[in-house]
XYZ file of C-alpha atoms in Angstrom:
446
model
C -1.739 242.231 124.574
C 0.386 241.726 121.452
C -1.619 240.854 118.349
C -0.461 237.961 116.182
C 1.827 238.839 113.261
C 1.264 236.927 110.029
C 4.052 236.203 107.508
C 4.361 238.886 104.793
C 1.789 240.885 106.687
C 1.419 244.568 105.673
C -1.077 245.234 108.479
C 1.133 244.092 111.360
C 3.432 247.159 111.360
C 0.391 249.436 111.495
C -1.146 247.456 114.366
C 2.125 247.550 116.297
C 2.466 251.288 115.682
C -1.085 251.872 116.903
C -0.435 249.780 120.020
C 2.601 251.901 120.864
C 0.608 255.090 120.278
C -2.098 253.790 122.630
C 0.537 252.996 125.242
C 1.840 256.573 124.900
C -1.741 257.976 125.068
C -1.397 259.401 121.533
C -5.035 258.680 120.751
C -5.329 260.889 117.681
C -2.267 259.285 116.108
C -3.563 255.800 116.949
C -6.913 256.623 115.347
C -5.192 257.770 112.162
C -2.986 254.676 112.048
C -5.937 252.338 112.561
C -7.988 254.186 109.939
C -5.201 253.455 107.465
C -5.131 249.802 108.538
C -8.918 249.556 108.179
C -8.779 250.899 104.627
C -6.237 248.212 103.736
C -7.964 245.331 105.563
C -11.539 246.201 106.613
C -12.291 242.633 107.733
C -9.093 241.953 109.673
C -10.102 241.043 113.221
C -6.875 242.499 114.612
C -7.794 245.944 113.320
C -11.205 245.810 114.997
C -9.657 244.614 118.253
C -7.204 247.523 118.253
C -10.086 249.894 117.480
C -11.974 248.499 120.474
C -9.027 249.293 122.723
C -8.813 252.786 121.212
C -12.508 253.437 121.901
C -12.036 252.236 125.469
C -9.016 254.501 125.992
C -11.047 257.446 124.668
C -13.946 256.662 127.004
C -16.371 255.472 124.326
C -17.454 252.213 125.925
C -20.478 251.392 123.697
C -18.248 251.718 120.640
C -15.556 249.635 122.359
C -18.006 246.801 123.050
C -19.388 246.988 119.500
C -15.904 246.790 117.993
C -15.040 243.851 120.247
C -18.211 242.035 119.172
C -17.201 242.605 115.568
C -13.734 241.230 116.320
C -15.178 237.979 117.660
C -17.650 237.721 114.788
C -14.888 238.087 112.208
C -12.649 235.483 113.876
C -14.724 233.232 116.159
C -11.963 230.635 116.520
C -9.329 233.178 117.633
C -9.197 232.707 121.387
C -7.176 235.887 121.894
C -10.154 237.891 120.624
C -12.481 236.262 123.130
C -9.903 236.793 125.881
C -9.737 240.482 124.966
C -13.530 240.680 125.081
C -13.602 238.990 128.490
C -10.938 241.420 129.744
C -12.927 244.415 128.501
C -16.062 243.186 130.247
C -14.135 242.480 133.456
C -12.451 245.891 133.507
C -15.870 247.527 133.434
C -17.439 245.257 136.078
C -19.609 243.117 133.796
C -18.401 240.067 135.644
C -21.187 237.766 134.457
C -20.381 238.528 130.815
C -16.661 238.233 131.466
C -17.041 234.794 133.043
C -19.208 233.593 130.163
C -16.478 234.498 127.677
C -13.754 233.234 130.024
C -15.186 229.727 130.026
C -15.205 229.727 126.228
C -11.568 230.822 126.234
C -10.680 227.989 128.618
C -12.239 225.473 126.230
C -10.264 226.943 123.328
C -6.910 227.336 125.124
C -6.993 224.946 128.109
C -3.224 224.805 128.613
C -1.968 228.227 127.556
C -0.186 229.910 130.461
C -1.017 233.446 129.379
C -4.679 232.599 128.946
C -4.899 230.787 132.300
C -3.187 233.611 134.197
C -5.378 236.276 132.569
C -8.547 234.292 133.259
C -7.455 233.833 136.875
C -7.328 237.602 137.395
C -10.843 237.915 135.974
C -12.162 235.058 138.100
C -10.830 236.734 141.244
C -12.318 240.087 140.213
C -15.671 238.324 139.849
C -15.154 236.301 143.064
C -15.867 233.187 140.994
C -13.800 231.023 143.299
C -14.719 227.600 141.868
C -13.505 228.771 138.455
C -10.404 230.380 140.010
C -9.582 227.098 141.758
C -9.924 225.190 138.477
C -7.536 227.637 136.792
C -5.016 227.450 139.637
C -5.053 223.663 139.520
C -4.381 223.807 135.777
C -1.502 226.231 136.307
C -0.019 224.021 139.007
C -0.370 220.955 136.793
C 1.676 222.572 134.044
C 4.566 223.551 136.334
C 7.816 222.785 134.547
C 6.143 222.877 131.128
C 5.925 226.620 130.556
C 9.254 228.408 129.855
C 8.805 230.929 132.689
C 6.577 229.214 135.255
C 4.714 231.248 137.810
C 6.265 230.413 141.182
C 4.656 227.365 142.706
C 4.480 228.954 146.144
C 2.522 231.908 144.779
C 0.062 229.621 143.001
C -0.371 227.401 146.054
C -0.908 230.419 148.299
C -3.646 231.731 145.986
C -5.212 228.259 145.887
C -5.132 227.951 149.677
C -6.854 231.296 150.152
C -9.500 230.568 147.524
C -10.287 227.208 149.115
C -10.417 228.889 152.534
C -12.734 231.675 151.346
C -14.995 229.135 149.630
C -15.279 227.003 152.736
C -13.558 223.941 151.260
C -11.883 223.193 154.572
C -10.473 219.740 153.809
C -8.887 220.892 150.550
C -7.571 224.076 152.158
C -5.951 222.144 155.010
C -4.109 219.980 152.486
C -2.940 222.979 150.473
C -1.709 224.857 153.546
C 0.142 221.660 154.546
C 1.838 221.583 151.120
C 2.896 225.185 151.644
C 4.357 224.280 155.035
C 6.400 221.524 153.427
C 7.702 223.853 150.692
C 8.404 226.720 153.101
C 9.040 225.102 156.499
C 10.428 228.314 158.013
C 7.256 230.304 157.267
C 4.797 230.227 160.186
C 1.774 231.533 158.237
C 0.637 228.233 156.705
C 0.693 226.695 160.191
C -1.412 229.583 161.504
C -3.921 229.080 158.712
C -4.261 225.389 159.547
C -4.892 226.231 163.213
C -7.564 228.720 162.183
C -9.317 226.236 159.908
C -9.248 223.434 162.464
C -10.789 225.674 165.121
C -13.355 227.000 162.665
C -14.328 223.441 161.743
C -14.699 222.517 165.405
C -12.024 219.831 165.094
C -10.624 220.037 168.610
C -8.794 216.732 168.262
C -7.121 217.841 165.050
C -6.280 221.189 166.607
C -4.742 219.515 169.632
C -2.610 217.259 167.440
C -1.489 220.211 165.310
C -0.532 222.218 168.392
C 1.407 219.290 169.862
C 3.510 219.143 166.706
C 4.007 222.905 166.594
C 5.124 223.321 170.205
C 8.443 221.686 169.382
C 8.855 223.598 166.103
C 7.840 227.039 167.379
C 7.582 227.102 171.182
C 7.561 230.915 171.311
C 5.041 231.479 168.494
C 2.331 233.829 169.880
C -0.289 232.346 167.551
C 0.431 228.859 168.866
C 0.149 230.225 172.413
C -3.180 231.869 171.523
C -4.713 228.630 170.241
C -3.314 226.655 173.168
C -4.998 229.097 175.541
C -8.290 228.853 173.662
C -8.174 225.051 173.580
C -7.692 225.075 177.380
C -11.028 226.887 177.748
C -9.612 230.374 178.289
C -10.547 233.461 176.277
C -7.504 235.432 175.096
C -8.080 239.209 175.422
C -7.190 239.837 171.780
C -5.879 238.136 168.675
C -2.083 238.043 168.236
C -0.716 241.099 166.447
C 1.393 239.061 164.025
C -1.708 237.105 163.005
C -3.769 240.270 162.527
C -1.034 241.876 160.443
C -0.670 238.836 158.191
C -4.428 238.440 157.871
C -4.825 242.128 157.003
C -2.107 241.983 154.373
C -3.656 238.846 152.871
C -7.110 240.421 152.761
C -5.687 243.510 151.063
C -4.060 241.283 148.433
C -7.417 239.585 147.821
C -9.513 242.739 148.137
C -11.657 242.031 145.040
C -12.635 238.631 146.392
C -13.137 239.924 149.926
C -15.536 242.689 148.896
C -17.503 240.435 146.545
C -17.951 237.865 149.318
C -18.964 240.447 151.916
C -22.364 241.317 150.519
C -24.355 244.149 152.004
C -21.431 245.707 153.883
C -22.729 249.269 153.963
C -21.320 250.600 157.256
C -18.624 252.847 155.695
C -21.069 254.337 153.206
C -23.831 254.911 155.771
C -21.470 256.403 158.370
C -19.937 258.720 155.756
C -23.423 259.983 154.858
C -24.236 260.471 158.553
C -21.035 262.449 159.139
C -21.834 264.723 156.216
C -25.237 265.376 157.789
C -23.689 266.122 161.184
C -20.966 268.339 159.681
C -22.403 269.948 156.534
C -19.377 272.256 156.290
C -17.123 269.180 156.566
C -15.111 270.877 159.335
C -14.153 268.175 161.821
C -11.177 266.017 162.779
C -11.636 262.269 162.278
C -9.680 259.279 163.574
C -10.381 256.157 161.498
C -9.279 253.371 163.825
C -8.657 250.092 162.019
C -9.107 251.943 158.738
C -8.289 248.926 156.551
C -8.189 249.821 152.871
C -9.844 253.178 153.582
C -13.465 252.491 152.659
C -14.762 255.110 155.088
C -12.377 257.686 153.619
C -13.401 256.709 150.099
C -17.093 257.305 150.797
C -16.461 260.416 152.881
C -14.002 262.185 150.588
C -11.776 265.044 151.668
C -12.803 266.972 154.788
C -11.773 270.414 156.001
C -10.251 268.984 159.176
C -7.710 266.231 159.752
C -8.387 262.639 158.695
C -5.983 260.185 160.357
C -6.050 256.425 159.790
C -4.527 253.658 161.890
C -4.226 250.008 160.879
C -1.924 247.134 161.760
C -1.464 245.850 158.182
C 0.942 247.663 155.827
C -0.806 246.392 152.697
C -4.124 247.761 153.954
C -2.523 251.154 154.591
C -1.000 251.163 151.121
C -4.444 250.828 149.566
C -5.865 253.462 151.914
C -3.079 255.833 150.889
C -4.014 255.352 147.255
C -7.458 256.846 147.921
C -5.766 260.206 148.626
C -8.244 261.287 151.306
C -6.236 260.638 154.492
C -3.959 263.378 155.793
C -1.881 260.804 157.658
C -1.725 257.030 158.048
C -0.021 255.048 160.788
C 0.830 251.383 161.118
C 0.025 250.354 164.671
C -2.129 248.061 166.733
C -5.315 249.915 167.684
C -4.615 250.367 171.385
C -0.983 251.338 170.831
C -2.064 253.872 168.220
C -4.620 255.406 170.561
C -2.158 255.678 173.434
C 0.264 257.629 171.235
C -2.327 260.361 170.545
C -2.651 263.395 172.777
C -5.835 264.159 174.676
C -8.800 265.876 172.991
C -7.426 265.716 169.454
C -10.475 264.542 167.495
C -14.138 265.330 167.037
C -14.969 261.808 165.844
C -13.474 258.350 166.218
C -14.681 255.558 163.935
C -13.895 251.870 164.531
C -15.870 249.914 161.958
C -15.229 246.156 161.933
C -12.336 246.507 164.399
C -13.794 245.200 167.655
C -14.575 241.694 166.331
C -10.782 241.252 166.584
C -10.550 242.526 170.196
C -11.953 240.684 173.183
C -11.403 243.192 175.987
C -12.845 246.503 174.780
C -12.329 248.480 177.993
C -8.816 249.829 177.227
C -9.752 250.916 173.696
C -12.972 252.594 174.803
C -11.188 254.449 177.593
C -8.496 255.665 175.200
C -11.077 256.686 172.602
C -12.807 258.808 175.258
C -9.473 260.429 176.099
C -8.638 261.484 172.541
C -12.138 262.891 171.874
C -12.978 266.538 172.483
C -15.991 267.532 174.598
C -19.098 266.494 172.712
C -17.005 264.208 170.509
C -18.535 261.137 168.902
C -17.429 257.508 168.819
C -18.880 255.186 166.172
C -18.164 251.468 166.170
C -19.680 248.114 165.298
C -19.793 244.906 167.288
C -20.809 241.395 166.332
C -23.326 239.842 168.686
C -23.939 236.328 167.419
C -27.249 234.530 167.791
C -27.431 234.270 171.603
C -25.864 237.565 172.752
C -23.128 235.537 174.456
C -19.730 237.226 174.589
C -16.556 235.378 173.697
C -14.225 234.177 170.972
C -16.013 232.247 168.256
C -14.557 229.242 166.421
C -14.207 231.438 163.340
C -11.656 233.562 165.212
C -13.799 236.660 165.826
C -15.059 238.038 169.113
C -18.747 238.597 169.773
C -19.787 241.086 172.437
C -22.786 241.298 174.720
C -24.549 244.650 174.094
C -25.361 245.384 177.737
C -21.730 244.807 178.737
C -20.594 247.184 176.005
C -23.020 249.864 177.191
C -21.642 249.479 180.714
C -18.060 249.862 179.474
C -19.012 253.042 177.599
C -20.547 254.591 180.705
C -17.468 253.556 182.689
C -15.249 255.281 180.092
C -17.145 258.537 180.550
C -19.529 258.634 177.588
C -22.764 260.452 178.372
C -25.101 259.554 175.507
C -25.119 256.103 173.945
C -27.263 254.614 171.198
C -27.100 250.990 170.049
C -28.886 249.870 166.899
C -29.031 246.161 166.136
C -28.659 245.228 162.479
C -27.198 242.737 160.039
C -23.683 244.003 159.428
C -22.992 241.996 156.265
C -23.476 238.644 154.596
C -20.682 236.250 153.721
C -21.285 234.555 150.377
C -20.013 230.994 150.026
C -20.976 229.085 146.893
C -24.077 231.222 146.428
C -25.240 231.059 150.052
C -25.424 234.093 152.313
C -24.585 233.829 156.020
C -25.807 236.849 157.947
C -23.460 238.446 160.475
C -25.567 239.833 163.298
C -24.368 242.816 165.242
C -24.980 246.401 166.199
C -23.816 249.887 165.319
C -23.017 251.902 168.423
C -22.868 255.695 168.720
C -21.471 257.231 171.914
C -20.965 260.911 172.742
C -18.746 262.565 175.280
C -20.236 265.189 177.639
C -20.122 268.722 176.230
């Protein structure tokens, strides 16, 4: 953030010098420069704002917040000060405080592109999707006004996802349709419309959409998948191209995704269980469908090998950033398992993977093959309300527990334990929808 320079302003060069020193992590020099500026202008809000950023960089958060409060008090009509305060609160996960200040900033600078874009990042970090949608609509409305407009496609894509996550199906369908018109060669907006129509139970709308798409993309595997489902058949798995795109999109919206998935504690609880089973941390782990690496994050480095497999490159990029995996591989789950030699791992984890796979038999058989004698398989399934297996309108598979237990015995597992539980809650506009399921532990014979 560049602080405003006033005409004939002796403080501005000092502020700019301090900003550069902060950027170069020269904290002592920045402190000396700002002390000089404070002696010259003790009530200049810019000096206090720069001091707040210095305190934050040095790790003194109470002092940073106090200096930011003083900044706002000295210049209550300066929206940049309130934006800086909102940013500070957001960076340190005080999302409620950040959103309170953000709404004040929006009132003060309703059409400033920098303000709107900054507030949008904070709204996504807080998973305040109604506010994010309002900001995106403002940014789209000012297209062509700002000198360097944010690409319309990028804004529309963010709007479409926010509307989808919030459950505003009618609005989301319209936005995905606009994206299709602007990028007719891109299949993803068409896939998203198919997903939303099925989720909404609009079979007539889905049929009409598929009829139009058959001529545009006759070989599209996602179109074939929905055609099969509409005909009353259950596809064995979701199309790989759809899973890869969905995974990449979820990685790009990871802040929103994790805020909306309340109570998702499986990675943390399994990591704690593994540390109990292996107190010396000497074991080899395969994290199948590792996503952004939440299990690795909670587990930390182990003495053995930790290998992750996921279909989405953006997910793997985030998992790599956690620096706990010895190796990461982009592959569909079954293909990744088949490429592994026999008896390579002590544990295989597949948390939140099987809701995307209908036929579990091949994966379970391959998991048994890559496990050593006495090896452990941990995975979750979604069961739904009636324990009826199949593909749900929301695009996720539910599995019947007794069928899963039979498949495990068929694969060669000797000891199996299934614990029913609520896996997570999806938050939409303040409401929580429980996802029922079970955590399954299976062990190979010793």
